[in-house]
Amino acid sequence: MDDKTRQLLEKSQQYLRSAAVLLEIGDYDSCVSRAYFAMFYAAQGALLTAGRSVKSRRSVRSAFVERFVDGGRFPQHAADVLHRAYDLQETADYAQQFVVAEGDAEQLLGEAEAFIGSIDMLLPRRRSDRTQRAPAPSSQAAAEQSGSDPPTAEQASASEDASAESASSISSEKASSEEENREQSASSG
């Protein structure tokens, strides 16, 4: 992986950690903005590894969908999450009042973690890249950074379960989509 891609993925991880902190302190509009840009930088990094250098937000979204969703490496759900994150970010950043509810921010942060985790698994890495990678955000780290009490073991477990469920939803969505395509091909053939 080249330095530019590595920097984009590091920035993506940093924005994901920031989004977790913003969620913990109740700044939901800023949380969805950071979560969207975390996804944006991860998608941009994925495109660089595929030989596509795009910079604008619209170009990154459309190129990611074309290359990875339409290309079959990600399910349609990944494109939907990316577009939904963009829409929420636009609304949150440009509205004159606070517009994002806590539940929407929590959901988007979980989806962003799953989206970025899927990209991390997709990208080829050298062993040294994996050891230098920044850790994914956690409720514990977010609490420490925000100065609030860390989550209880039960809360941390629930958060980890939700993140794992979000990550597996992208994989299961892809498997379901592939099975539907096979069934349609078999019935039309």
PDB file of C-alpha atoms in Angstrom:
ATOM      1  CA  MET A   1       0.000   0.000   0.000  1.00  0.00           C
ATOM      2  CA  ASP A   2       1.395   3.394  -0.916  1.00  0.00           C
ATOM      3  CA  ASP A   3       1.803   6.328   1.477  1.00  0.00           C
ATOM      4  CA  LYS A   4      -1.148   8.291   0.093  1.00  0.00           C
ATOM      5  CA  THR A   5      -3.529   5.370   0.597  1.00  0.00           C
ATOM      6  CA  ARG A   6      -2.151   4.725   4.079  1.00  0.00           C
ATOM      7  CA  GLN A   7      -2.652   8.404   4.983  1.00  0.00           C
ATOM      8  CA  LEU A   8      -6.252   8.338   3.754  1.00  0.00           C
ATOM      9  CA  LEU A   9      -6.987   5.234   5.822  1.00  0.00           C
ATOM     10  CA  GLU A  10      -5.329   6.747   8.893  1.00  0.00           C
ATOM     11  CA  LYS A  11      -7.421   9.890   8.440  1.00  0.00           C
ATOM     12  CA  SER A  12     -10.495   7.701   8.072  1.00  0.00           C
ATOM     13  CA  GLN A  13      -9.724   5.967  11.380  1.00  0.00           C
ATOM     14  CA  GLN A  14      -9.070   9.311  13.108  1.00  0.00           C
ATOM     15  CA  TYR A  15     -12.399  10.686  11.888  1.00  0.00           C
ATOM     16  CA  LEU A  16     -14.124   7.528  13.090  1.00  0.00           C
ATOM     17  CA  ARG A  17     -12.604   8.000  16.559  1.00  0.00           C
ATOM     18  CA  SER A  18     -13.680  11.653  16.515  1.00  0.00           C
ATOM     19  CA  ALA A  19     -17.225  10.660  15.555  1.00  0.00           C
ATOM     20  CA  ALA A  20     -17.362   8.281  18.539  1.00  0.00           C
ATOM     21  CA  VAL A  21     -16.270  11.060  20.898  1.00  0.00           C
ATOM     22  CA  LEU A  22     -18.792  13.476  19.389  1.00  0.00           C
ATOM     23  CA  LEU A  23     -21.545  10.903  19.880  1.00  0.00           C
ATOM     24  CA  GLU A  24     -20.550  10.452  23.523  1.00  0.00           C
ATOM     25  CA  ILE A  25     -20.716  14.200  24.226  1.00  0.00           C
ATOM     26  CA  GLY A  26     -24.060  14.573  22.468  1.00  0.00           C
ATOM     27  CA  ASP A  27     -22.931  16.477  19.365  1.00  0.00           C
ATOM     28  CA  TYR A  28     -24.922  14.333  16.935  1.00  0.00           C
ATOM     29  CA  ASP A  29     -24.728  16.676  13.934  1.00  0.00           C
ATOM     30  CA  SER A  30     -20.921  16.742  14.118  1.00  0.00           C
ATOM     31  CA  CYS A  31     -20.840  12.984  14.754  1.00  0.00           C
ATOM     32  CA  VAL A  32     -22.582  12.208  11.458  1.00  0.00           C
ATOM     33  CA  SER A  33     -20.348  14.677   9.629  1.00  0.00           C
ATOM     34  CA  ARG A  34     -17.165  13.001  10.907  1.00  0.00           C
ATOM     35  CA  ALA A  35     -18.638   9.527  10.290  1.00  0.00           C
ATOM     36  CA  TYR A  36     -19.431  10.442   6.671  1.00  0.00           C
ATOM     37  CA  PHE A  37     -15.960  11.829   6.043  1.00  0.00           C
ATOM     38  CA  ALA A  38     -14.423   8.733   7.663  1.00  0.00           C
ATOM     39  CA  MET A  39     -16.303   6.675   5.070  1.00  0.00           C
ATOM     40  CA  PHE A  40     -15.330   9.114   2.309  1.00  0.00           C
ATOM     41  CA  TYR A  41     -11.594   8.806   3.041  1.00  0.00           C
ATOM     42  CA  ALA A  42     -11.809   5.007   3.306  1.00  0.00           C
ATOM     43  CA  ALA A  43     -13.633   4.841  -0.045  1.00  0.00           C
ATOM     44  CA  GLN A  44     -11.067   7.184  -1.583  1.00  0.00           C
ATOM     45  CA  GLY A  45      -8.267   4.931  -0.291  1.00  0.00           C
ATOM     46  CA  ALA A  46      -9.973   1.845  -1.728  1.00  0.00           C
ATOM     47  CA  LEU A  47     -10.252   3.570  -5.095  1.00  0.00           C
ATOM     48  CA  LEU A  48      -6.554   4.465  -5.041  1.00  0.00           C
ATOM     49  CA  THR A  49      -5.644   0.803  -4.595  1.00  0.00           C
ATOM     50  CA  ALA A  50      -7.778   0.080  -7.664  1.00  0.00           C
ATOM     51  CA  GLY A  51      -5.884   2.699  -9.683  1.00  0.00           C
ATOM     52  CA  ARG A  52      -8.578   5.402  -9.512  1.00  0.00           C
ATOM     53  CA  SER A  53      -7.620   8.816  -8.152  1.00  0.00           C
ATOM     54  CA  VAL A  54     -10.747  10.880  -7.505  1.00  0.00           C
ATOM     55  CA  LYS A  55     -11.149  13.799  -5.154  1.00  0.00           C
ATOM     56  CA  SER A  56     -14.624  15.340  -5.206  1.00  0.00           C
ATOM     57  CA  ARG A  57     -17.250  13.898  -2.904  1.00  0.00           C
ATOM     58  CA  ARG A  58     -19.642  13.118  -5.742  1.00  0.00           C
ATOM     59  CA  SER A  59     -16.881  11.495  -7.825  1.00  0.00           C
ATOM     60  CA  VAL A  60     -15.679   9.346  -4.930  1.00  0.00           C
ATOM     61  CA  ARG A  61     -19.195   8.102  -4.174  1.00  0.00           C
ATOM     62  CA  SER A  62     -20.050   7.308  -7.790  1.00  0.00           C
ATOM     63  CA  ALA A  63     -16.642   5.742  -8.542  1.00  0.00           C
ATOM     64  CA  PHE A  64     -16.825   3.618  -5.376  1.00  0.00           C
ATOM     65  CA  VAL A  65     -20.284   2.349  -6.315  1.00  0.00           C
ATOM     66  CA  GLU A  66     -19.225   1.677  -9.905  1.00  0.00           C
ATOM     67  CA  ARG A  67     -15.994  -0.102  -8.998  1.00  0.00           C
ATOM     68  CA  PHE A  68     -16.899  -1.981  -5.830  1.00  0.00           C
ATOM     69  CA  VAL A  69     -20.696  -2.287  -5.624  1.00  0.00           C
ATOM     70  CA  ASP A  70     -21.552  -2.702  -9.299  1.00  0.00           C
ATOM     71  CA  GLY A  71     -18.325  -4.712  -9.588  1.00  0.00           C
ATOM     72  CA  GLY A  72     -19.671  -7.184  -7.025  1.00  0.00           C
ATOM     73  CA  ARG A  73     -17.151  -6.723  -4.221  1.00  0.00           C
ATOM     74  CA  PHE A  74     -19.628  -4.919  -1.930  1.00  0.00           C
ATOM     75  CA  PRO A  75     -23.399  -5.308  -1.608  1.00  0.00           C
ATOM     76  CA  GLN A  76     -25.845  -2.589  -2.616  1.00  0.00           C
ATOM     77  CA  HIS A  77     -26.255  -1.906   1.104  1.00  0.00           C
ATOM     78  CA  ALA A  78     -22.755  -0.349   1.152  1.00  0.00           C
ATOM     79  CA  ALA A  79     -23.783   2.163  -1.523  1.00  0.00           C
ATOM     80  CA  ASP A  80     -27.005   2.910   0.342  1.00  0.00           C
ATOM     81  CA  VAL A  81     -25.091   3.546   3.581  1.00  0.00           C
ATOM     82  CA  LEU A  82     -22.598   5.822   1.828  1.00  0.00           C
ATOM     83  CA  HIS A  83     -25.367   7.850   0.159  1.00  0.00           C
ATOM     84  CA  ARG A  84     -27.397   8.050   3.376  1.00  0.00           C
ATOM     85  CA  ALA A  85     -24.312   9.227   5.284  1.00  0.00           C
ATOM     86  CA  TYR A  86     -23.722  11.929   2.684  1.00  0.00           C
ATOM     87  CA  ASP A  87     -27.332  13.124   2.909  1.00  0.00           C
ATOM     88  CA  LEU A  88     -27.223  13.249   6.718  1.00  0.00           C
ATOM     89  CA  GLN A  89     -23.876  15.061   6.675  1.00  0.00           C
ATOM     90  CA  GLU A  90     -25.171  17.676   4.244  1.00  0.00           C
ATOM     91  CA  THR A  91     -28.272  18.281   6.340  1.00  0.00           C
ATOM     92  CA  ALA A  92     -26.333  18.384   9.615  1.00  0.00           C
ATOM     93  CA  ASP A  93     -23.597  20.691   8.362  1.00  0.00           C
ATOM     94  CA  TYR A  94     -25.826  23.220   6.623  1.00  0.00           C
ATOM     95  CA  ALA A  95     -28.997  23.368   8.743  1.00  0.00           C
ATOM     96  CA  GLN A  96     -29.328  26.392  11.008  1.00  0.00           C
ATOM     97  CA  GLN A  97     -30.548  24.242  13.901  1.00  0.00           C
ATOM     98  CA  PHE A  98     -29.569  20.854  15.295  1.00  0.00           C
ATOM     99  CA  VAL A  99     -31.209  18.193  13.148  1.00  0.00           C
ATOM    100  CA  VAL A 100     -29.727  14.753  13.885  1.00  0.00           C
ATOM    101  CA  ALA A 101     -31.272  12.582  16.595  1.00  0.00           C
ATOM    102  CA  GLU A 102     -29.131  10.453  18.883  1.00  0.00           C
ATOM    103  CA  GLY A 103     -30.450   7.202  17.378  1.00  0.00           C
ATOM    104  CA  ASP A 104     -29.602   8.327  13.842  1.00  0.00           C
ATOM    105  CA  ALA A 105     -26.074   9.279  14.914  1.00  0.00           C
ATOM    106  CA  GLU A 106     -25.582   5.940  16.701  1.00  0.00           C
ATOM    107  CA  GLN A 107     -26.847   4.013  13.693  1.00  0.00           C
ATOM    108  CA  LEU A 108     -24.672   5.903  11.225  1.00  0.00           C
ATOM    109  CA  LEU A 109     -21.579   5.512  13.401  1.00  0.00           C
ATOM    110  CA  GLY A 110     -22.148   1.733  13.539  1.00  0.00           C
ATOM    111  CA  GLU A 111     -22.656   1.616   9.781  1.00  0.00           C
ATOM    112  CA  ALA A 112     -19.519   3.701   9.225  1.00  0.00           C
ATOM    113  CA  GLU A 113     -17.503   1.326  11.422  1.00  0.00           C
ATOM    114  CA  ALA A 114     -18.794  -1.655   9.418  1.00  0.00           C
ATOM    115  CA  PHE A 115     -18.197   0.089   6.074  1.00  0.00           C
ATOM    116  CA  ILE A 116     -14.622   1.018   6.967  1.00  0.00           C
ATOM    117  CA  GLY A 117     -13.978  -2.413   8.478  1.00  0.00           C
ATOM    118  CA  SER A 118     -15.087  -4.010   5.213  1.00  0.00           C
ATOM    119  CA  ILE A 119     -12.743  -1.769   3.242  1.00  0.00           C
ATOM    120  CA  ASP A 120      -9.888  -2.596   5.625  1.00  0.00           C
ATOM    121  CA  MET A 121     -10.462  -6.310   4.965  1.00  0.00           C
ATOM    122  CA  LEU A 122     -10.597  -5.693   1.215  1.00  0.00           C
ATOM    123  CA  LEU A 123      -7.319  -3.819   0.898  1.00  0.00           C
ATOM    124  CA  PRO A 124      -4.020  -5.635   0.504  1.00  0.00           C
ATOM    125  CA  ARG A 125      -1.629  -4.788   3.309  1.00  0.00           C
ATOM    126  CA  ARG A 126       1.879  -5.636   4.250  1.00  0.00           C
ATOM    127  CA  ARG A 127       2.370  -7.113   7.699  1.00  0.00           C
ATOM    128  CA  SER A 128       3.970  -3.855   8.919  1.00  0.00           C
ATOM    129  CA  ASP A 129       0.862  -1.902   7.843  1.00  0.00           C
ATOM    130  CA  ARG A 130      -1.360  -4.020  10.065  1.00  0.00           C
ATOM    131  CA  THR A 131       0.762  -3.445  13.156  1.00  0.00           C
ATOM    132  CA  GLN A 132       0.799   0.334  12.632  1.00  0.00           C
ATOM    133  CA  ARG A 133      -2.939   0.661  12.013  1.00  0.00           C
ATOM    134  CA  ALA A 134      -4.798   2.826  14.494  1.00  0.00           C
ATOM    135  CA  PRO A 135      -7.308   0.958  16.626  1.00  0.00           C
ATOM    136  CA  ALA A 136     -10.983   1.312  15.825  1.00  0.00           C
ATOM    137  CA  PRO A 137     -12.949   3.556  18.144  1.00  0.00           C
ATOM    138  CA  SER A 138     -14.521   2.012  21.188  1.00  0.00           C
ATOM    139  CA  SER A 139     -16.891   3.245  23.834  1.00  0.00           C
ATOM    140  CA  GLN A 140     -14.069   2.937  26.368  1.00  0.00           C
ATOM    141  CA  ALA A 141     -11.719   5.138  24.319  1.00  0.00           C
ATOM    142  CA  ALA A 142     -14.476   7.624  23.564  1.00  0.00           C
ATOM    143  CA  ALA A 143     -15.317   7.888  27.254  1.00  0.00           C
ATOM    144  CA  GLU A 144     -11.673   8.394  28.167  1.00  0.00           C
ATOM    145  CA  GLN A 145     -11.233  11.122  25.551  1.00  0.00           C
ATOM    146  CA  SER A 146     -14.448  12.908  26.499  1.00  0.00           C
ATOM    147  CA  GLY A 147     -13.754  12.732  30.233  1.00  0.00           C
ATOM    148  CA  SER A 148     -16.969  10.842  30.999  1.00  0.00           C
ATOM    149  CA  ASP A 149     -17.240   7.590  32.887  1.00  0.00           C
ATOM    150  CA  PRO A 150     -16.230   4.550  30.848  1.00  0.00           C
ATOM    151  CA  PRO A 151     -19.052   2.217  29.866  1.00  0.00           C
ATOM    152  CA  THR A 152     -19.978  -0.701  32.056  1.00  0.00           C
ATOM    153  CA  ALA A 153     -18.983  -4.173  30.885  1.00  0.00           C
ATOM    154  CA  GLU A 154     -22.597  -4.718  29.813  1.00  0.00           C
ATOM    155  CA  GLN A 155     -22.651  -1.471  27.777  1.00  0.00           C
ATOM    156  CA  ALA A 156     -19.284  -2.240  26.171  1.00  0.00           C
ATOM    157  CA  SER A 157     -20.445  -5.733  25.255  1.00  0.00           C
ATOM    158  CA  ALA A 158     -23.649  -4.355  23.737  1.00  0.00           C
ATOM    159  CA  SER A 159     -21.639  -1.815  21.734  1.00  0.00           C
ATOM    160  CA  GLU A 160     -19.250  -4.497  20.464  1.00  0.00           C
ATOM    161  CA  ASP A 161     -22.203  -6.726  19.570  1.00  0.00           C
ATOM    162  CA  ALA A 162     -23.823  -3.870  17.618  1.00  0.00           C
ATOM    163  CA  SER A 163     -20.579  -3.163  15.743  1.00  0.00           C
ATOM    164  CA  ALA A 164     -20.102  -6.834  14.927  1.00  0.00           C
ATOM    165  CA  GLU A 165     -23.732  -7.060  13.806  1.00  0.00           C
ATOM    166  CA  SER A 166     -23.278  -4.027  11.516  1.00  0.00           C
ATOM    167  CA  ALA A 167     -20.090  -5.469  10.025  1.00  0.00           C
ATOM    168  CA  SER A 168     -21.720  -8.826   9.417  1.00  0.00           C
ATOM    169  CA  SER A 169     -24.760  -7.159   7.838  1.00  0.00           C
ATOM    170  CA  ILE A 170     -22.620  -5.891   4.963  1.00  0.00           C
ATOM    171  CA  SER A 171     -21.219  -9.396   4.408  1.00  0.00           C
ATOM    172  CA  SER A 172     -24.589 -11.134   4.742  1.00  0.00           C
ATOM    173  CA  GLU A 173     -26.244  -8.545   2.495  1.00  0.00           C
ATOM    174  CA  LYS A 174     -23.677  -9.397  -0.190  1.00  0.00           C
ATOM    175  CA  ALA A 175     -24.244 -13.144   0.204  1.00  0.00           C
ATOM    176  CA  SER A 176     -28.018 -12.664   0.039  1.00  0.00           C
ATOM    177  CA  SER A 177     -27.689 -10.509  -3.069  1.00  0.00           C
ATOM    178  CA  GLU A 178     -25.456 -13.094  -4.760  1.00  0.00           C
ATOM    179  CA  GLU A 179     -27.942 -15.872  -3.927  1.00  0.00           C
ATOM    180  CA  GLU A 180     -30.835 -13.842  -5.374  1.00  0.00           C
ATOM    181  CA  ASN A 181     -28.835 -13.293  -8.573  1.00  0.00           C
ATOM    182  CA  ARG A 182     -28.169 -17.046  -8.876  1.00  0.00           C
ATOM    183  CA  GLU A 183     -31.854 -17.831  -8.316  1.00  0.00           C
ATOM    184  CA  GLN A 184     -32.914 -15.272 -10.936  1.00  0.00           C
ATOM    185  CA  SER A 185     -30.393 -16.672 -13.407  1.00  0.00           C
ATOM    186  CA  ALA A 186     -31.595 -20.226 -12.778  1.00  0.00           C
ATOM    187  CA  SER A 187     -35.274 -19.327 -13.158  1.00  0.00           C
ATOM    188  CA  SER A 188     -34.724 -17.311 -16.340  1.00  0.00           C
ATOM    189  CA  GLY A 189     -32.445 -19.922 -17.918  1.00  0.00           C
TER     190      GLY A 189
END
